[in-house]
XYZ file of C-alpha atoms in Angstrom:
415
model
C 80.733 84.293 111.348
C 77.633 85.690 109.561
C 76.964 84.981 105.900
C 77.260 88.681 105.082
C 80.870 88.714 106.306
C 81.663 85.583 104.313
C 80.437 87.098 101.048
C 82.906 89.134 99.013
C 83.628 92.483 100.642
C 82.111 95.200 98.441
C 83.188 98.078 100.673
C 85.529 99.490 97.955
C 82.546 99.834 95.606
C 80.669 101.889 98.188
C 83.512 104.071 99.405
C 85.412 104.770 96.178
C 83.470 105.944 93.092
C 86.771 106.101 91.181
C 87.517 102.444 91.921
C 83.934 101.504 91.043
C 84.173 103.197 87.637
C 87.583 101.651 87.033
C 86.312 98.162 87.880
C 83.338 98.479 85.523
C 85.582 99.548 82.651
C 88.075 96.778 83.385
C 85.328 94.151 83.531
C 83.825 95.102 80.172
C 87.289 95.228 78.612
C 88.089 91.747 79.943
C 84.865 90.451 78.389
C 85.987 91.842 75.049
C 89.475 90.408 75.546
C 88.215 86.870 76.104
C 85.971 87.219 73.065
C 88.961 88.263 70.959
C 91.041 85.349 72.268
C 88.419 82.862 71.099
C 87.955 84.715 67.809
C 91.672 84.705 67.015
C 91.880 80.984 67.758
C 88.863 80.348 65.531
C 90.224 82.479 62.685
C 93.710 80.961 62.799
C 92.257 77.446 62.806
C 89.916 78.335 59.928
C 92.843 79.720 57.932
C 95.371 76.936 58.588
C 93.666 73.837 60.015
C 96.898 73.436 61.994
C 97.299 72.950 65.731
C 100.844 74.298 65.395
C 99.463 77.649 64.261
C 96.771 77.734 66.939
C 99.512 77.010 69.484
C 101.431 79.965 68.066
C 98.599 82.254 69.200
C 99.576 81.621 72.807
C 103.208 82.257 71.934
C 102.319 85.572 70.270
C 100.505 86.611 73.431
C 103.140 85.428 75.920
C 106.428 86.477 74.299
C 105.887 90.277 74.432
C 104.929 90.050 78.092
C 108.020 88.028 78.992
C 110.435 90.024 76.789
C 109.198 93.559 77.510
C 107.498 93.140 80.880
C 110.317 94.171 83.232
C 111.425 97.056 80.992
C 107.812 98.225 80.801
C 107.657 98.062 84.595
C 110.787 100.221 84.878
C 109.266 102.781 82.514
C 106.012 102.795 84.477
C 107.984 103.553 87.657
C 109.357 106.713 85.998
C 106.058 108.108 84.705
C 102.503 109.039 85.596
C 100.876 105.598 85.749
C 97.519 107.037 84.685
C 98.937 108.417 81.425
C 100.806 105.190 80.688
C 97.657 103.110 81.216
C 95.565 105.396 78.998
C 98.179 105.245 76.236
C 98.358 101.452 76.484
C 94.556 101.237 76.334
C 94.478 103.332 73.151
C 97.153 101.058 71.655
C 95.204 97.906 72.464
C 91.986 99.404 71.075
C 93.784 100.354 67.863
C 94.984 96.769 67.432
C 91.445 95.486 67.926
C 90.187 97.941 65.313
C 92.798 96.664 62.827
C 91.750 93.103 63.632
C 88.144 94.111 62.950
C 89.107 95.701 59.611
C 90.860 92.563 58.421
C 87.951 90.487 59.735
C 85.418 92.476 57.679
C 87.508 92.906 54.516
C 88.971 89.426 54.106
C 91.799 87.170 55.126
C 95.298 88.451 55.756
C 98.345 86.179 56.048
C 98.286 84.307 59.337
C 101.684 85.795 60.222
C 100.228 89.303 59.972
C 97.319 88.284 62.186
C 99.705 86.932 64.829
C 101.809 90.083 64.552
C 98.749 92.167 65.436
C 98.097 89.877 68.401
C 101.718 90.286 69.523
C 101.600 94.095 69.256
C 98.378 94.167 71.258
C 100.003 91.948 73.887
C 102.978 94.330 74.023
C 100.622 97.224 74.806
C 99.058 94.997 77.464
C 102.509 94.351 78.940
C 102.846 98.130 79.333
C 99.374 98.697 80.749
C 99.421 95.889 83.315
C 102.249 97.297 85.518
C 100.573 100.710 85.414
C 97.250 99.217 86.493
C 99.053 97.349 89.280
C 99.375 100.564 91.314
C 95.717 101.593 91.063
C 94.249 99.512 93.901
C 96.819 100.367 96.614
C 96.759 104.057 95.594
C 92.963 104.358 95.433
C 91.995 102.309 98.501
C 93.127 102.345 102.151
C 95.368 99.414 103.139
C 92.589 97.502 104.903
C 90.517 97.482 101.671
C 93.261 96.423 99.242
C 92.506 92.709 99.605
C 88.805 93.318 99.004
C 89.562 95.413 95.931
C 91.794 92.712 94.488
C 89.141 90.081 95.201
C 86.633 92.144 93.213
C 89.122 92.266 90.345
C 89.541 88.493 90.450
C 85.847 87.607 90.687
C 84.955 89.845 87.753
C 87.869 88.425 85.752
C 86.826 84.835 86.454
C 83.223 85.658 85.555
C 84.262 87.163 82.222
C 86.398 84.084 81.553
C 83.208 82.042 81.816
C 81.014 84.433 79.845
C 83.403 85.736 77.180
C 84.135 82.501 75.274
C 80.469 81.469 75.318
C 79.360 84.885 74.034
C 82.062 84.820 71.356
C 80.785 81.457 70.131
C 77.269 82.839 69.729
C 78.406 86.040 67.994
C 80.827 84.235 65.699
C 78.064 81.995 64.441
C 75.644 84.857 63.900
C 77.695 87.929 62.935
C 81.209 86.733 62.052
C 84.720 87.494 63.226
C 84.748 91.194 62.361
C 81.919 91.953 64.783
C 83.669 90.212 67.675
C 86.853 92.194 67.112
C 84.873 95.428 66.808
C 83.064 94.813 70.086
C 86.433 94.275 71.776
C 87.679 97.594 70.381
C 84.579 99.337 71.748
C 85.066 97.701 75.138
C 88.395 99.502 75.500
C 86.406 102.738 75.380
C 84.866 101.898 78.754
C 88.287 100.938 80.126
C 89.620 104.315 78.953
C 86.655 106.126 80.528
C 87.152 104.271 83.796
C 90.787 105.333 84.056
C 90.387 108.843 82.628
C 88.916 110.131 85.886
C 91.870 108.943 87.955
C 94.089 111.544 89.576
C 97.710 111.782 88.405
C 99.648 108.820 89.806
C 103.379 109.548 89.603
C 105.710 107.281 91.623
C 105.927 108.056 95.323
C 109.588 108.163 96.206
C 112.616 108.065 93.945
C 111.683 107.322 90.307
C 113.173 104.295 88.588
C 116.535 104.611 86.900
C 116.402 104.380 83.134
C 116.780 101.175 81.135
C 118.555 98.119 82.448
C 119.595 99.821 85.688
C 115.965 100.256 86.691
C 115.185 96.630 85.846
C 118.109 95.424 87.957
C 116.953 97.572 90.884
C 113.595 95.805 90.738
C 115.222 92.372 90.601
C 117.437 93.251 93.566
C 114.350 94.193 95.557
C 112.774 90.825 94.740
C 115.958 88.999 95.711
C 116.140 90.769 99.096
C 112.479 90.930 100.073
C 111.688 87.582 101.638
C 107.906 87.907 101.743
C 107.378 89.110 98.164
C 109.963 86.635 96.910
C 108.275 83.815 98.819
C 104.878 84.767 97.367
C 106.173 84.588 93.787
C 108.059 81.339 94.421
C 104.898 79.809 95.853
C 103.012 80.760 92.705
C 105.721 79.229 90.531
C 105.613 76.041 92.600
C 101.859 75.761 92.095
C 101.965 76.349 88.336
C 105.282 74.984 87.035
C 105.090 71.802 89.104
C 101.396 71.001 88.810
C 99.483 73.013 86.196
C 97.070 70.412 84.805
C 95.415 71.782 81.654
C 97.633 70.037 79.078
C 96.872 66.728 80.806
C 93.089 67.000 80.648
C 92.606 65.302 77.246
C 94.845 62.364 78.211
C 93.311 61.925 81.668
C 89.861 62.095 80.114
C 90.835 59.309 77.710
C 92.500 57.200 80.409
C 89.875 57.543 83.104
C 86.595 58.842 81.707
C 86.044 57.122 78.368
C 87.297 60.007 76.198
C 83.881 61.661 76.456
C 84.155 65.194 74.954
C 81.397 66.427 77.261
C 83.504 65.562 80.294
C 86.570 67.214 78.807
C 84.633 70.406 78.181
C 83.562 70.502 81.822
C 87.107 70.271 83.210
C 88.078 73.894 82.455
C 84.618 75.126 83.389
C 84.969 73.416 86.773
C 88.183 75.332 87.506
C 86.488 78.624 86.623
C 83.365 77.817 88.646
C 85.543 77.111 91.668
C 87.396 80.378 91.180
C 84.231 82.459 90.925
C 82.619 80.718 93.909
C 85.649 81.095 96.174
C 86.142 84.749 95.337
C 82.446 85.463 95.839
C 82.825 84.024 99.349
C 86.189 85.646 100.077
C 84.999 88.262 102.561
C 86.107 86.411 105.687
C 89.567 85.747 104.202
C 90.251 89.275 102.948
C 89.183 90.642 106.353
C 91.406 88.154 108.182
C 94.591 90.144 107.636
C 96.785 87.068 107.048
C 97.304 86.930 103.275
C 100.542 84.950 103.538
C 99.038 82.140 105.577
C 95.949 82.063 103.354
C 98.117 81.880 100.212
C 100.205 79.007 101.580
C 97.128 77.012 102.639
C 95.375 77.667 99.327
C 98.430 76.673 97.262
C 98.807 73.458 99.258
C 95.100 72.740 98.765
C 95.525 73.245 95.004
C 98.259 70.601 94.883
C 96.364 68.161 97.118
C 93.165 68.542 95.039
C 95.091 67.724 91.859
C 96.600 64.631 93.502
C 93.102 63.453 94.390
C 91.858 64.286 90.884
C 94.648 62.190 89.391
C 93.560 59.236 91.540
C 89.826 59.687 90.955
C 87.886 57.279 88.725
C 84.504 59.001 89.065
C 83.813 61.886 86.675
C 81.600 63.648 89.211
C 84.183 63.328 91.957
C 86.819 64.527 89.497
C 84.791 67.607 88.625
C 84.202 68.361 92.306
C 87.944 68.162 92.935
C 88.619 70.542 90.035
C 86.090 72.981 91.497
C 88.064 72.775 94.768
C 91.340 73.302 92.886
C 89.903 76.329 91.072
C 88.693 77.778 94.369
C 92.125 77.300 95.931
C 93.853 78.871 92.914
C 91.664 81.996 92.971
C 92.172 82.371 96.734
C 95.936 82.088 96.300
C 95.909 84.698 93.516
C 94.025 87.233 95.648
C 96.338 86.649 98.608
C 99.516 86.797 96.512
C 98.462 90.057 94.884
C 97.591 91.497 98.278
C 101.094 90.674 99.528
C 102.781 92.135 96.445
C 100.770 95.350 96.433
C 100.955 96.050 100.162
C 104.609 95.055 100.716
C 106.174 96.761 97.690
C 107.165 100.442 97.859
C 105.174 102.500 95.357
C 108.324 103.537 93.500
C 108.999 99.854 92.677
C 105.437 98.641 92.235
C 105.399 98.810 88.435
C 108.455 96.570 88.153
C 107.288 94.108 90.800
C 103.810 93.943 89.249
C 105.457 93.244 85.894
C 107.431 90.404 87.473
C 104.216 89.049 88.984
C 102.557 89.179 85.558
C 105.479 87.306 83.992
C 105.317 84.635 86.681
C 101.577 84.325 86.141
C 102.044 83.949 82.378
C 105.176 81.806 82.232
C 104.365 79.472 85.136
C 101.279 77.819 83.595
C 102.986 77.557 80.193
C 106.004 75.786 81.717
C 103.671 73.664 83.819
C 101.813 72.505 80.720
C 105.118 71.570 79.075
C 106.287 69.704 82.188
C 103.029 67.796 82.464
C 102.972 66.868 78.795
C 106.564 65.604 78.763
C 106.134 63.575 81.944
C 102.826 62.109 80.778
C 104.523 61.015 77.569
C 106.816 58.658 79.481
C 104.386 57.691 82.251
C 100.662 58.480 82.138
C 98.351 61.440 82.600
C 97.351 60.294 86.071
C 100.979 59.806 87.122
C 101.912 63.282 85.873
C 99.001 64.809 87.800
C 99.714 62.962 91.044
C 103.469 63.564 90.995
C 103.004 67.232 90.105
C 100.483 67.764 92.890
C 102.759 66.083 95.428
C 105.740 68.186 94.343
C 103.591 71.306 94.652
C 102.581 70.428 98.229
C 106.190 69.714 99.203
C 107.446 72.928 97.580
C 104.800 75.028 99.347
C 105.697 73.393 102.653
C 109.360 74.207 102.024
C 108.568 77.870 101.304
C 106.433 78.059 104.446
C 109.235 76.586 106.547
C 111.913 78.836 105.037
C 109.821 82.033 105.143
C 108.074 82.359 108.513
C 107.257 85.987 107.642
C 104.666 84.672 105.180
C 102.743 83.125 108.039
C 102.572 86.456 109.873
C 99.543 88.703 110.100
C 99.109 92.138 108.571
C 100.644 93.926 111.547
C 103.838 91.885 111.283
C 103.918 92.341 107.518
C 104.372 96.076 107.933
C 107.888 95.487 109.229
C 110.500 95.745 106.421
C 112.368 92.586 105.600
C 116.035 92.218 106.263
C 118.243 91.884 103.182
């Protein structure tokens, strides 16, 4: 296969000006979002000097998504997704402006700061299910995987750039400027989505309230392929997410060198960007289920090898491989979800996918930390990676539909 076909497929950028504008706005907004994440952590630490409070930042971001996510998805499936996304974007920008005001004028109580973070996250929980319908509605089915890969590669790139840029701006201009730049970045996100056509649900709109949520959960329970994709993601994150173990493994194996520790997370991101940049052959393959299963198994196996490694360079190389496998699995899982879910249910299913993506790593960090406390960091890594591989193999064996190609995946699942 030629190099050009291995590189990320940019066909959606050429064929869809609306998608191109949307992607640019989303990318700039993500850059601002990562800057704000670092700035909030810095401000909370500066105010409290407490790791408990800095840990509460993650809680303030995760709780609204978990609590309101499915209800937000049900609402999205009753409304024009474009209008919902625009309203959510205005809400998030308003929160960033308030953060900028308190950053310029002086300290507010840390509880008020976290409340602003939580409200902004709640608007994000509303906007994410709405945005989940954009790619399959704007692009033909054969370009959905490529469009999602472009979303992932830009997101991974901003995850690398955003924190570094925030560090520079914090030192030079202060916290208020970082928050203000994030607020301005939502302007481009709003502009990118403003040109979208109306996107009401295709098919029967969601029932109101809890009934609509339960309809979405029933779909997930019956649909073997989508259910298998989400279970595979949970297996990879809950059983083997490694981030909480990095400091301990660094102390056990690599002399507690802070430079090595700092490279661990960067290695995961570098792997993710590299794999997505070379995802063209995989997104054109038309077998997202098989790719996801192989990538998730590779993630677990790479973490097993990392847990056994005594060389820092080998360890970093294995984390690059793990990051590449994770990004590949994310693109494939999203492709499955967005091509197998009826449009009328896509907001709710996307919300469930977002909750899995948020809750899985958090639970995985807790699992790893507890197990490492009674064994060791290396043992927690190795056992988690092995459990991940076994769980993925079990899903593959129990869900042969996941191994099918695109043509087979167009056939509805049996209840």
